[in-house]
XYZ file of C-alpha atoms in Angstrom:
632
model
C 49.810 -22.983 -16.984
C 53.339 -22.899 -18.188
C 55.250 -19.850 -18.299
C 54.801 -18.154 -21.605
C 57.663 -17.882 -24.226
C 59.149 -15.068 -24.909
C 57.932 -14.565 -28.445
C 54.179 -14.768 -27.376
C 54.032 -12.566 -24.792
C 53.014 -9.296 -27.037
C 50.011 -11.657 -28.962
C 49.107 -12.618 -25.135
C 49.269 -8.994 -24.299
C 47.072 -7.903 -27.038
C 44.570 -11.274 -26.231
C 44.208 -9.376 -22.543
C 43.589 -5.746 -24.369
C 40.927 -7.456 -26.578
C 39.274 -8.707 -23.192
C 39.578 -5.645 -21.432
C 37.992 -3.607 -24.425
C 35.206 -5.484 -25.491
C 36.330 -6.277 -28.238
C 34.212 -8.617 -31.442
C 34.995 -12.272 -31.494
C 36.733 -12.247 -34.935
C 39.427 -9.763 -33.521
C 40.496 -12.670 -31.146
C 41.517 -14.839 -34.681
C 43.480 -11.926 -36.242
C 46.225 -12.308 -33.082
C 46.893 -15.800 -34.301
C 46.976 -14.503 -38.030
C 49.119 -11.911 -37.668
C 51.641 -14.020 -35.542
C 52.016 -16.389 -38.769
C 52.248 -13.167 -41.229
C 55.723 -11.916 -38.629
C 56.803 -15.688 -38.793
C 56.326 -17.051 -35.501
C 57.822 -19.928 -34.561
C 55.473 -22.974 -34.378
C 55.769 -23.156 -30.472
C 54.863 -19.896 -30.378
C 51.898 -20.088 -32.762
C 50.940 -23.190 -31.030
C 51.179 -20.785 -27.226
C 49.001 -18.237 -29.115
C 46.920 -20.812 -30.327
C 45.570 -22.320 -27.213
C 45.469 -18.983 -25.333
C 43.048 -17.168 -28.150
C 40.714 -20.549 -27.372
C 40.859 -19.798 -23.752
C 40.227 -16.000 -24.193
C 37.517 -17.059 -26.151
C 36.030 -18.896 -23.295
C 36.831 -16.295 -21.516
C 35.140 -13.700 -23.826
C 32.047 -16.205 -24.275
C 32.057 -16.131 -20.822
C 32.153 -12.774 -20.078
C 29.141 -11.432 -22.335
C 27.164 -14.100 -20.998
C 27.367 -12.848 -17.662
C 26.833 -9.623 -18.478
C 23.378 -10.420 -20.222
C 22.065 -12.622 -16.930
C 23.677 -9.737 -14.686
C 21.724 -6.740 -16.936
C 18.806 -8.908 -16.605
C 18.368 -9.252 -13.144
C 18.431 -5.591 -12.842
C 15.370 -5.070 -14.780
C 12.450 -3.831 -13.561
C 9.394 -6.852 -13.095
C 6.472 -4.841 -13.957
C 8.654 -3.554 -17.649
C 10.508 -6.757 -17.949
C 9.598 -6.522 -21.893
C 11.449 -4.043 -22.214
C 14.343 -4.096 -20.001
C 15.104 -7.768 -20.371
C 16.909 -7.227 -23.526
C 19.482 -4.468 -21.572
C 22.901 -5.431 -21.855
C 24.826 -2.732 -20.018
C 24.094 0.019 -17.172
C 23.567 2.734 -19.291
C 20.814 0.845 -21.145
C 19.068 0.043 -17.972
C 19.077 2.834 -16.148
C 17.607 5.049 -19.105
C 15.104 2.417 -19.346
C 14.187 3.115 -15.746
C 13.806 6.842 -15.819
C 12.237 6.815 -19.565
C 9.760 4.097 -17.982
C 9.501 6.467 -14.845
C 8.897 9.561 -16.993
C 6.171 7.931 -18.483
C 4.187 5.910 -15.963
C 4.092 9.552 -13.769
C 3.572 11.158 -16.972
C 5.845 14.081 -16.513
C 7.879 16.258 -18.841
C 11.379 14.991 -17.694
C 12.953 12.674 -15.534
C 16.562 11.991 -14.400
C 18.825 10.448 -12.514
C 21.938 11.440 -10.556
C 24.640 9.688 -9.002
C 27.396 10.767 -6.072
C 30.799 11.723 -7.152
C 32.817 10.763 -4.693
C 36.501 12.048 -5.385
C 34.499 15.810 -6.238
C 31.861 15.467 -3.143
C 29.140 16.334 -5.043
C 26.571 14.442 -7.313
C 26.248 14.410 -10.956
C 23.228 13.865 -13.885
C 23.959 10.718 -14.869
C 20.627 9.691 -17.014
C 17.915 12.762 -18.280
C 15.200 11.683 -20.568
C 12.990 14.545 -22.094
C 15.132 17.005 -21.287
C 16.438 19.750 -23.793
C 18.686 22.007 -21.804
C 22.742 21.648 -22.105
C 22.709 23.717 -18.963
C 20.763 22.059 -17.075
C 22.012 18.240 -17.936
C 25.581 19.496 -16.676
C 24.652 20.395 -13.313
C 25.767 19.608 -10.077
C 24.677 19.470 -6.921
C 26.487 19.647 -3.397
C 25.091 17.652 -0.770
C 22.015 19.191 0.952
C 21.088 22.310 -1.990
C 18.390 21.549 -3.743
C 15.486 19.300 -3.805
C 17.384 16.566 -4.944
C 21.136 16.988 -2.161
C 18.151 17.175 0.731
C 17.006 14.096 -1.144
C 20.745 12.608 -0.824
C 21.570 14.058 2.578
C 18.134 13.113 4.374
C 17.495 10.014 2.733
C 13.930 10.483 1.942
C 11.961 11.844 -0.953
C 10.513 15.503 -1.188
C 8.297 16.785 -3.888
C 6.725 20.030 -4.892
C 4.804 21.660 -7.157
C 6.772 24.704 -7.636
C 10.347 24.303 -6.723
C 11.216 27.757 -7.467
C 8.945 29.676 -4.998
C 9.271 26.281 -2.192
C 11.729 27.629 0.624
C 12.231 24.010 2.258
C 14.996 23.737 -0.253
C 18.676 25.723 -0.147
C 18.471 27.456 -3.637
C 21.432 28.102 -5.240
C 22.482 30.016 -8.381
C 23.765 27.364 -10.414
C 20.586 25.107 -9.754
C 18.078 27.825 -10.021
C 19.461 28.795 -13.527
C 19.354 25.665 -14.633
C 15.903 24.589 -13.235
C 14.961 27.877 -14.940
C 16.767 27.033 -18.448
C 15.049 23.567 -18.321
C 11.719 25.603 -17.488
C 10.702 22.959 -14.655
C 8.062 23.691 -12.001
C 6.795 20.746 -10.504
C 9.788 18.298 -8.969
C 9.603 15.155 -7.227
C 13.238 13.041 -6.066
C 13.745 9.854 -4.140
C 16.412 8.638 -3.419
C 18.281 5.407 -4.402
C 18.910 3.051 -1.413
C 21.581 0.480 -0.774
C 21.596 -1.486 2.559
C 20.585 2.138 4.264
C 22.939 4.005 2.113
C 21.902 6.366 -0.524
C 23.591 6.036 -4.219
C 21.659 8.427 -5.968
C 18.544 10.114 -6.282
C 15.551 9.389 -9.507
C 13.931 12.523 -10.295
C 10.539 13.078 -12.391
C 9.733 17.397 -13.202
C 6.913 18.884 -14.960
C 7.376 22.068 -16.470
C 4.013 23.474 -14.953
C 2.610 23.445 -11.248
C 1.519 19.991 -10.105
C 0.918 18.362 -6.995
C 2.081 14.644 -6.456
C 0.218 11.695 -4.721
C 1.262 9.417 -2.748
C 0.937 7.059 -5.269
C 3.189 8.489 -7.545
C 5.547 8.758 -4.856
C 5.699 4.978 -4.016
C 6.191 4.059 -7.565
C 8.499 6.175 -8.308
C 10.446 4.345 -4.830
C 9.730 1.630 -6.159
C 11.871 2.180 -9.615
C 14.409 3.956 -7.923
C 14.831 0.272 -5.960
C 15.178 -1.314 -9.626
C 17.773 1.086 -10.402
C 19.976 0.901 -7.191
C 20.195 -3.056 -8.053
C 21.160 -1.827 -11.442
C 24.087 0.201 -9.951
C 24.668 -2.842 -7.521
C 24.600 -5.021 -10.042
C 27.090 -3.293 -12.174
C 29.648 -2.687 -9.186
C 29.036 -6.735 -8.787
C 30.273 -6.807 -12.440
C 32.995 -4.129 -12.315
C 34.032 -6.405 -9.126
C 34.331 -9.628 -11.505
C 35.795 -7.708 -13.878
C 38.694 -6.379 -11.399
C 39.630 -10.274 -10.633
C 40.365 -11.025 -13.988
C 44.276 -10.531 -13.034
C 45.596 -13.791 -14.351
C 43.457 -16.053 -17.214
C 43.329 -19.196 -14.368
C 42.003 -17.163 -11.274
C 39.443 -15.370 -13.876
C 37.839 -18.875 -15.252
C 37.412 -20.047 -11.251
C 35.480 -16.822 -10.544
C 33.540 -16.704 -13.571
C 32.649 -20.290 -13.304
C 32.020 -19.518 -9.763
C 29.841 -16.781 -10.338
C 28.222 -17.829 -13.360
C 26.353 -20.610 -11.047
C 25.093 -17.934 -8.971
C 23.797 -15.353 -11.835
C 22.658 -18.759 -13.521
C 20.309 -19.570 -10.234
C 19.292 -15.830 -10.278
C 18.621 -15.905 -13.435
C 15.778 -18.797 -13.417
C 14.121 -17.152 -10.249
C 14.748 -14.024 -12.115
C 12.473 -15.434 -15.030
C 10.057 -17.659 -13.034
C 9.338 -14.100 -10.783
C 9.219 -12.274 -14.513
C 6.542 -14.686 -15.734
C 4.325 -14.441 -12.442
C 4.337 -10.722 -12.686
C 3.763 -10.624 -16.791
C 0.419 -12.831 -16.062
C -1.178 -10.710 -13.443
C -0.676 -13.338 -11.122
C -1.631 -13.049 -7.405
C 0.581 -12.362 -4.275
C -0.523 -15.986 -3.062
C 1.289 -17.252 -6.270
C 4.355 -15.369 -6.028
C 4.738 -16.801 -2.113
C 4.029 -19.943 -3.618
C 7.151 -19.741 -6.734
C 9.662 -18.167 -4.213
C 8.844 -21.003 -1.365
C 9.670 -23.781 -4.224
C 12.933 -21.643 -4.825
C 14.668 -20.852 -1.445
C 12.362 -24.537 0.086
C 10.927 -23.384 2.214
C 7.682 -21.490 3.724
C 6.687 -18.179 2.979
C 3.954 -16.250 4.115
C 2.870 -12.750 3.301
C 1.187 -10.041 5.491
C -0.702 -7.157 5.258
C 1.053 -3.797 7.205
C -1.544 -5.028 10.603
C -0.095 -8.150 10.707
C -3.177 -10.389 8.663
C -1.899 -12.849 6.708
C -2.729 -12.467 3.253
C -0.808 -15.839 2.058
C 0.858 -19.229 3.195
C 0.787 -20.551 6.218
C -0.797 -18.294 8.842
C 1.721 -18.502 11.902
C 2.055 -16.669 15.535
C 2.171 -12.735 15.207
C 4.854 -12.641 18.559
C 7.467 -10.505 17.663
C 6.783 -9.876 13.919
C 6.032 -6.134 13.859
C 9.534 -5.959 15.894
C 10.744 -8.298 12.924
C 9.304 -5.806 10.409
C 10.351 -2.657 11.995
C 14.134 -3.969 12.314
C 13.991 -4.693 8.171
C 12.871 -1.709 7.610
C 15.194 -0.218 9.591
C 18.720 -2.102 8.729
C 16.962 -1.650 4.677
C 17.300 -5.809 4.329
C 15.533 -9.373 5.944
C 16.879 -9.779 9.249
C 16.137 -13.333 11.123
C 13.414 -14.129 13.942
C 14.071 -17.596 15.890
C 14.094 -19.876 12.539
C 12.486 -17.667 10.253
C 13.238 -14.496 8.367
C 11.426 -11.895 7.530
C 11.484 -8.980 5.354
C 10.014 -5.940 5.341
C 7.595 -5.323 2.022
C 8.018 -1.168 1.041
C 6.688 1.121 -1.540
C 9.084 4.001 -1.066
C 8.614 4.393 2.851
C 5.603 2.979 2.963
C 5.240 -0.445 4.473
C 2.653 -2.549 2.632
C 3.725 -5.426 5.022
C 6.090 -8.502 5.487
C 7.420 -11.720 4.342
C 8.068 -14.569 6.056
C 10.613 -17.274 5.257
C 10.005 -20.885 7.790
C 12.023 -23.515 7.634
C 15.463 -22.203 6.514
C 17.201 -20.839 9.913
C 19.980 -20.982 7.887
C 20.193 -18.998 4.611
C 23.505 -17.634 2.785
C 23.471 -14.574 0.583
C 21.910 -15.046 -2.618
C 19.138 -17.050 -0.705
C 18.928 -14.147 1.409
C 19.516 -11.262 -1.494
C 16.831 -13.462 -3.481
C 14.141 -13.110 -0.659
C 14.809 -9.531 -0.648
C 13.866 -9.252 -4.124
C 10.991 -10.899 -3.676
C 9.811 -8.488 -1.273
C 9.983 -5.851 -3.990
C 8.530 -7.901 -6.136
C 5.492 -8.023 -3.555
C 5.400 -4.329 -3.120
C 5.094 -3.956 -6.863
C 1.794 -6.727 -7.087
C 0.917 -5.282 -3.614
C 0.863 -1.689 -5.047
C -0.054 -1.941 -8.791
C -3.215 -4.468 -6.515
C -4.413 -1.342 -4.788
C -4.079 1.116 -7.688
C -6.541 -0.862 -9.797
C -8.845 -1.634 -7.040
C -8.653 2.551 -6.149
C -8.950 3.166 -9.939
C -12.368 0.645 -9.621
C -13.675 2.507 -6.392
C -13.354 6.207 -8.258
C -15.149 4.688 -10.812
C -17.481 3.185 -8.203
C -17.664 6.396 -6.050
C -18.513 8.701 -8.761
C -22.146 6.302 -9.334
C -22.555 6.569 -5.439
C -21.735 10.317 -5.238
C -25.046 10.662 -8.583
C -27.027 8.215 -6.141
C -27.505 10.330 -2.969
C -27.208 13.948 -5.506
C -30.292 12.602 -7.241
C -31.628 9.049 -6.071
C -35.070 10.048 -8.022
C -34.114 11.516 -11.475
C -33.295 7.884 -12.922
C -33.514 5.344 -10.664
C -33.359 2.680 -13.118
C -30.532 3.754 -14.857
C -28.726 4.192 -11.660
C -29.126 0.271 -11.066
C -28.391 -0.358 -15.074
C -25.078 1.857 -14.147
C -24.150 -0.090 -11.109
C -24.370 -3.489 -12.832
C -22.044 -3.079 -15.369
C -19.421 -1.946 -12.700
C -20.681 -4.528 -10.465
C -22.397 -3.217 -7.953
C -25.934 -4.225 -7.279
C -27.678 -2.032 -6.050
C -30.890 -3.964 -6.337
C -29.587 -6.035 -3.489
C -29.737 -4.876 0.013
C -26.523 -2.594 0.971
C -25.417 -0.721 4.635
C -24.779 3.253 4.051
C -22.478 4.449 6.538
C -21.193 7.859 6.524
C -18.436 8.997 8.216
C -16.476 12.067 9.551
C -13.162 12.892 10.510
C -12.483 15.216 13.509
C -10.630 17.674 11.369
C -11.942 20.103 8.905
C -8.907 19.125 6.645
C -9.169 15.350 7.405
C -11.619 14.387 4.732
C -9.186 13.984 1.944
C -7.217 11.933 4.420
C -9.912 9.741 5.365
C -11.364 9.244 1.659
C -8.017 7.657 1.367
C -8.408 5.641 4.168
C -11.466 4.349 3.312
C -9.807 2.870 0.064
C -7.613 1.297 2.025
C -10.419 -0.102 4.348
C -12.683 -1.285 1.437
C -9.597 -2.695 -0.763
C -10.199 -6.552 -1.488
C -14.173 -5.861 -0.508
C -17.076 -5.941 -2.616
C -17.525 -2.124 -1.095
C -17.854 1.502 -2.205
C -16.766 4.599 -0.827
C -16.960 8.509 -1.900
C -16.746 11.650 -0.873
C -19.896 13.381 -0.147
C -20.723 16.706 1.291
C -18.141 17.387 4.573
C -18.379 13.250 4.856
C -17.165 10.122 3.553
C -19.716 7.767 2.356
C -19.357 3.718 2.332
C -21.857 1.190 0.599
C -21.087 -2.099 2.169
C -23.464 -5.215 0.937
C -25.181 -6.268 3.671
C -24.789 -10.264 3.719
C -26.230 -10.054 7.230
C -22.844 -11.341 9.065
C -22.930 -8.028 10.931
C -25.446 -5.712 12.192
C -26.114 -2.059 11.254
C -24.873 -1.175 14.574
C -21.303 -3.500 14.616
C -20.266 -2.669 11.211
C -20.407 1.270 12.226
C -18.646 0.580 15.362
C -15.989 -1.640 13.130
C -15.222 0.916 10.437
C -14.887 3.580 13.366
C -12.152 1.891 15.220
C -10.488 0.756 11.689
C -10.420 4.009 9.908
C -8.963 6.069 13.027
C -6.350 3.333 12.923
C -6.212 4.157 9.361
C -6.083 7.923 9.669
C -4.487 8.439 13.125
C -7.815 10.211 14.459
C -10.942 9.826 15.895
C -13.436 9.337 12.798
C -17.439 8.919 13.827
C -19.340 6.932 11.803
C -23.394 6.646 11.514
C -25.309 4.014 10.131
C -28.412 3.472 8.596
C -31.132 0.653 8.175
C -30.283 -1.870 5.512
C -31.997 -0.844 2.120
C -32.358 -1.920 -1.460
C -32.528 0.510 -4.175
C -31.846 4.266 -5.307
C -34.257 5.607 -3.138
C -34.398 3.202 0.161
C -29.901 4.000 -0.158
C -30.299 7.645 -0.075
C -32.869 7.650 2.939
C -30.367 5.109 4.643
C -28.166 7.955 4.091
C -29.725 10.851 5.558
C -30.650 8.493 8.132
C -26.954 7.754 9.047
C -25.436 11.493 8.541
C -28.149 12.192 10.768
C -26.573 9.578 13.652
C -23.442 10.585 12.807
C -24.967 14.420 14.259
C -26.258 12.627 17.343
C -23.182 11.084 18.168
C -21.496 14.237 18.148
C -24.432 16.041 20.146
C -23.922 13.569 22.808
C -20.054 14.197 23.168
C -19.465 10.669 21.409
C -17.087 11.460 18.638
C -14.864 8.878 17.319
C -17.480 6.071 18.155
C -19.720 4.431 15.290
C -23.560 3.776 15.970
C -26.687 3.058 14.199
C -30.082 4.721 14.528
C -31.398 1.744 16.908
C -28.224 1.986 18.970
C -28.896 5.372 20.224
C -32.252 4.115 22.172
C -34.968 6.308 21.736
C -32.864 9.102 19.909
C -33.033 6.253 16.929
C -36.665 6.430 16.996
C -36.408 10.596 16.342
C -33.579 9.792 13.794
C -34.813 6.828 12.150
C -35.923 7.783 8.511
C -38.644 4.794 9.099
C -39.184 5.555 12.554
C -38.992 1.310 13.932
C -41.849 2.577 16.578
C -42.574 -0.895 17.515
C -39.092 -2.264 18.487
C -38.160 0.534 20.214
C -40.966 0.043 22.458
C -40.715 -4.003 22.338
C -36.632 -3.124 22.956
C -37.616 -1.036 26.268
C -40.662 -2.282 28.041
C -40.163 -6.233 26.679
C -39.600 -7.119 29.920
C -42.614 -5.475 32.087
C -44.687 -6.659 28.733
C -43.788 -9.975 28.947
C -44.241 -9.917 32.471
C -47.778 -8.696 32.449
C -48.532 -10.825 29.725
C -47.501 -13.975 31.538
C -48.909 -13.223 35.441
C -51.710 -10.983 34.951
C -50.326 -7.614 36.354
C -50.315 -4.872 35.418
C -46.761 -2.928 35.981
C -46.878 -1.080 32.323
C -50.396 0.939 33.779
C -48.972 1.332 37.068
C -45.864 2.950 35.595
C -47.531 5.002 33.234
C -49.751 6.027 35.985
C -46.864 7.158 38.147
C -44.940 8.908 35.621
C -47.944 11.021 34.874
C -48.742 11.943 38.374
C -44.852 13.186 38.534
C -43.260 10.285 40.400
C -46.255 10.726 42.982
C -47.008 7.512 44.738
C -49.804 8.704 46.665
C -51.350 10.463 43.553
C -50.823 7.108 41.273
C -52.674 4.887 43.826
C -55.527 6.998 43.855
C -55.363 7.075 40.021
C -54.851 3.393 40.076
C -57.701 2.617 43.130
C -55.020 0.620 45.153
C -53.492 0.543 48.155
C -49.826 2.937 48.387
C -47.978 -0.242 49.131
C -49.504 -1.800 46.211
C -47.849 0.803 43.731
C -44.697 0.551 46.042
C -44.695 -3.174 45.397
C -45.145 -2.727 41.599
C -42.272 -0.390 40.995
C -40.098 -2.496 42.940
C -40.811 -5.126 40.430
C -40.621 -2.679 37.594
C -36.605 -2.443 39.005
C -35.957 -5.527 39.398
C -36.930 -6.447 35.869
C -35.521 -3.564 34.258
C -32.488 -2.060 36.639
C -31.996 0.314 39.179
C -31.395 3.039 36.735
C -34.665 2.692 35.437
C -35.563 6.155 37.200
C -32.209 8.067 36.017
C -33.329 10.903 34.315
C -32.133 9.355 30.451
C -33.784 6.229 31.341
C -36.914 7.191 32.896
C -37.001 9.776 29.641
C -36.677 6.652 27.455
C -39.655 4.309 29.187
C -41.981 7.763 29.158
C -41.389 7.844 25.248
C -41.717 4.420 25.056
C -45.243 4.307 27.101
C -46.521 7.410 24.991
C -45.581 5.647 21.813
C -47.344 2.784 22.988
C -50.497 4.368 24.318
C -50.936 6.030 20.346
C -50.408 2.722 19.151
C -53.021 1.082 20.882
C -55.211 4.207 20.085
C-alpha cells in the first residue's frame, strides 16, 4: 500500500484505535463521516474510504477468530455451555462455576502467577462472598494452593486450618477464616510441564475428597490452561497486528488453522454430547490427522484400533507423561491419556512419522478428550457397581428373609442371580487395605458383567460363571490382578459355582473359609478354591464333593485295580493301618512280605514317590477312610 496522505493519517489513526478497542462496527463508518463534515479533500476521503473497508475486514476478521479461538477452549463434557464463550473471562468462570458444581462444593476459584510481583493472584471465585478473601495473594510455596504452584501436584484436605503440611500465613489464614472455608482441594494448571495457575474447589465444612473428584477436577483445570493458552495464542495475534498488510497475512494464516481446529473441535464436541464410545472417538480423530489410532488401557490392552506390538510403549507412555505432551516412537506417536496424575492409558498415532504442530497439539487434545470418556466410563460403571454391591452386601446379610425379592431386585439392575455365579472373597494383607482394594476391585470388574462389595473385613466379587474358567483359575486370576491393582499381596478364596440367594451365600462362607486356609498354610497372596486345597477342600467344602476327592486321589490305584484284578487300594489301606508295618500288613493281607513290597512299589509308581510324605500319605488315609464309609 501507498504511503498515506497527510490529511488521512489522524482518520487512519483513529481506524487503528477502533481496532485496538473493540470497538462496534458502525463506529468504523462515523471516521469516514466525520472526514466529509471537516471537508476532506476527495483523495483523502477516497484514502479513508478504502482503509475503513479494510479495517472492516480486519475487524470481521478479528471477532471471528476470537469466537473459533474461545471455542476451542471449552470444556467437551459442558460444551453447551461454554461454546457460546467469547472471551477468557467468560470461559474460565465457566470452568470453575462448572467445577463448583460437578464437586458440589461451596466455592471454587482460580488463581493465576503474577509474574512482575512473584506471587499469584485470584483471578476467577464463584460462590464466594468475602472482599477479603477474593483479594488475596499468595507467595509461592504458603498455602495449600503456592505448594500446589511450587510442587506441581494437587493437595487436598478436609480442614485446612488445623492441616500442618501447609505454611500458614496470616494473610491467608484470615482470609480462609473470613470466607469460613474448611475443606480445600487445588490442582494445578499445567502447560508443557509448567504450572500457570492453580483451580481450587472449598467447602465451608469438613470433607474428605476422592480420588475421583480429584481427577476431574485435573481434568478441568486442563480445559482451563488451554483457555489461558489459547488466549496468549490470541494476545500473540493480536501483538502482530503492527501494520494493516502483515496483520491480514497472519490472520488469514491463522484463521486456516483455528478453522481446521474448529471442525475437529465440533466433530470431537458431537462424539462426546452423544455418549459415544472411546472406539468412536479413535475412529473421528484417525479420519482427522489420517492416520491410525489405537487406544490402551494403563496395562498396555488395547481397548481400540488396531492392536499393535507392546515393545517400548510403556517407555513411550512414561516419556509423555513425563515431557506433559505426545512424544514419537519409530513411526508412531503416542500420548499419554491422564486424569490429573493418573494415567488411564495411551494413544497411538501409525502412519504419520511425520506430524507438525496442530496435528500434534490436536492429538493431544484428543487424549484429554479420552481421559474425560475414559473417566466419566468408570464413574458410571462404579456408580452401577454401588448400586450393585449394596444388593450383594443384603444377599450374604440375609440370603433367607426374601429370597425372591432378592432375585426380583437383581433383575431390574441386571444381575441374575437365578443364573449360576462364582463368589470369591478376598483380603488384603493390611488391616487398612480394604478400602484400597474395594477400589481395586472396581477397577478389576469395570467393563464386566461382575459385582463387587465390601463385606465384613473382605471384599466380595460375584462373577457369572460362563464356565470359560474354573473355580480354582478365576481365584488365582483375580489374586495376581488385584495385587497388581493394589500394590500388595491380596488372597482370594473361591467357592463352588451356585445359583440362587441361598446356594451364593453358602458359596460364600465356603470361599471366606479358603481364603482362612490359605492363610493357615502360610499361602497369602495366592487365590484357591475349596477343591484346590486337596483334602483340606473336602473339610472346607460347604457340600463336602466326598466322591471327587477320593476319585481325584486314588483314580489311579482304582483304575488300576479295576482294569488287572489287584488289589493295591486293600493292600494300602492294610498297611497304613498296621502303621507302615510290612510284616504286620502281610499277615493282615495272608501274603507273602514281598508280595506287599511288590504292591507298594506299584502304588509309587502310579502315584509318585511322595506318596508316603507325611501331607500326602495324610491325604490317601482320608481318602481310603472316606471311601471305606462310602462303601459302608
Amino acid at each position: 500500500m501507498n504511503d498515506p496522505l497527510p490529511g488521512a493519517a489522524p482518520a487512519l489513526r483513529r481506524l487503528l484505535d477502533l481496532l485496538a478497542s473493540g470497538a462496534a462496527t458502525e463506529d468504523f463508518a462515523e471516521v469516514l463521516a466525520e472526514a466529509r463534515l471537516q471537508g476532506a479533500p476527495a483523495a483523502v476521503l477516497a484514502e479513508i474510504d478504502d482503509a475503513t473497508w479494510l479495517a472492516l475486514r480486519v475487524h470481521r476478521t478479528l471477532r471471528q477468530h476470537r469466537r473459533r479461538e474461545a471455542e476451542l477452549t471449552a470444556l467437551f463434557d459442558t460444551a453447551g455451555d461454554l461454546a457460546a464463550s467469547r472471551d477468557l473471562d467468560a470461559v474460565l468462570q465457566a470452568i470453575v462455576r462448572r467445577a463448583r458444581m460437578l464437586l458440589g462444593t461451596d466455592t471454587a476459584y482460580l488463581t493465576l502467577p503474577d509474574e512482575a510481583a512473584g506471587d499469584t493472584y485470584m483471578r476467577v471465585t464463584d460462590g464466594s462472598v468475602s472482599v477479603l478473601f477474593q483479594n488475596l495473594r499468595l507467595s509461592l510455596g504458603d498455602g495449600l494452593g503456592g505448594l500446589v504452584a511450587q510442587t506441581a501436584r494437587p493437595y487436598a484436605t478436609p480442614d485446612y486450618r488445623t492441616d500442618e503440611r501447609f505454611h500458614h500465613t496470616g494473610q491467608i489464614d484470615a482470609g480462609v477464616l473470613d470466607e469460613g472455608l474448611v475443606a480445600i482441594i487445588g490442582v494445578p494448571l499445567l502447560l508443557g510441564g509448567r504450572v500457570i495457575g492453580v483451580l481450587f474447589a472449598a467447602d465451608r465444612t469438613p470433607r474428605a475428597f476422592s480420588p475421583d473428584e480429584v481427577a476431574l477436577l485435573c481434568s478441568l483445570a486442563a480445559h482451563a490452561a488451554i483457555a489461558l493458552d489459547t488466549a496468549k495464542a490470541l494476545a500473540d495475534t493480536r501483538a502482530a497486528l503492527a501494520g494493516l498488510n502483515s496483520a491480514n497475512a497472519v490472520i488469514r494464516a491463522h484463521s486456516a488453522a483455528v478453522q481446521r481446529a474448529e471442525q475437529a473441535h465440533d466433530r470431537l464436541t458431537d462424539l462426546v454430547l452423544r455418549g459415544a464410545a472411546v472406539a468412536d472417538v479413535a475412529a473421528e480423530v484417525a479420519a482427522l490427522l489420517d492416520g491410525g489410532i489405537a487406544v490402551h488401557d494403563a496395562e498396555g490392552n488395547t481397548l481400540a484400533g488396531p492392536a499393535a506390538g507392546a515393545e517400548g510403549l510403556a517407555e513411550a507412555v512414561a516419556a509423555s507423561r513425563a515431557e506433559g505432551r505426545a512424544v514419537r516412537r519409530g513411526d508412531s506417536w503416542v500420548c499419554v491419556v491422564l486424569a490429573g496424575q493418573e494415567p488411564l492409558g495411551s494413544l497411538v498415532l501409525h502412519g504419520r512419522p511425520g506430524l507438525d504442530d496442530a496435528d500434534r497439539r490436536l492429538f493431544e487434545r484428543a487424549s484429554v478428550v479420552t481421559a474425560l470418556l475414559l473417566l466419566l466410563r468408570r464413574s458410571v460403571a462404579e456408580t452401577e457397581n454401588r448400586v450393585r454391591g449394596e444388593l450383594l452386601a443384603d444377599l450374604l446379610a440375609a440370603p433367607d428373609r426374601d429370597p425372591a425379592g432378592l432375585i426380583a431386585r437383581g433383575r431390574r439392575l441386571g444381575v441374575d442371580l437365578g443364573r449360576p455365579h462364582l463368589v470369591l472373597v478376598a483380603e488384603a494383607a493390611a488391616p487398612t487395605g480394604r478400602e484400597r482394594l474395594a477400589g481395586a476391585a472396581g477397577r478389576y470388574l469395570f467393563g464386566s458383567r461382575g459385582v463387587s462389595a465390601e463385606h465384613g473385613e473382605a471384599v466380595v466379587l460375584l462373577l457369572p460363571d460362563d464356565g470359560s474358567l474354573a473355580p480354582g483359575e478365576a481365584a488365582e486370576q483375580a489374586a495376581e490382578r488385584l495385587a497388581w491393582l493394589t500394590g500388595g499381596p491380596v488372597t482370594v478364596g473361591v467357592g463352588r459355582s451356585a445359583a440362587g440367594p441361598l446356594a451364593l451365600a453358602a458359596a460364600h462362607a465356603e470361599g471366606l473359609r479358603c481364603v482362612r486356609a490359605l492363610r493357615v498354610l502360610g499361602r497369602a497372596g495366592d487365590g484357591a478354591s475349596a477343591q484346590a486345597l486337596g483334602f483340606l477342600g473336602v473339610l472346607l467344602g460347604d457340600g463336602h464333593h466326598v466322591e471327587g476327592f477320593v476319585a481325584s486321589t486314588l483314580g489311579p490305584l482304582l483304575d488300576y485295580d479295576s482294569r488287572r484284578g489287584t488289589e493295591l487300594v486293600r493292600t494300602l489301606r492294610a498297611y497304613f493301618d498296621c502303621g507302615g508295618s510290612l510284616t504286620r500288613a502281610k499277615d493282615e493281607l495272608h501274603v507273602h512280605v514281598n508280595t506287599v513290597v511288590q504292591r507298594l512299589d506299584r502304588v509309587e509308581a502310579l502315584l509318585g514317590r511322595d506318596w508316603s510324605s507325611p501331607e500326602r500319605s495324610l491325604e490317601l488315609q482320608l481318602a481310603l477312610r472316606l471311601r471305606l464309609l462310602s462303601d459302608s
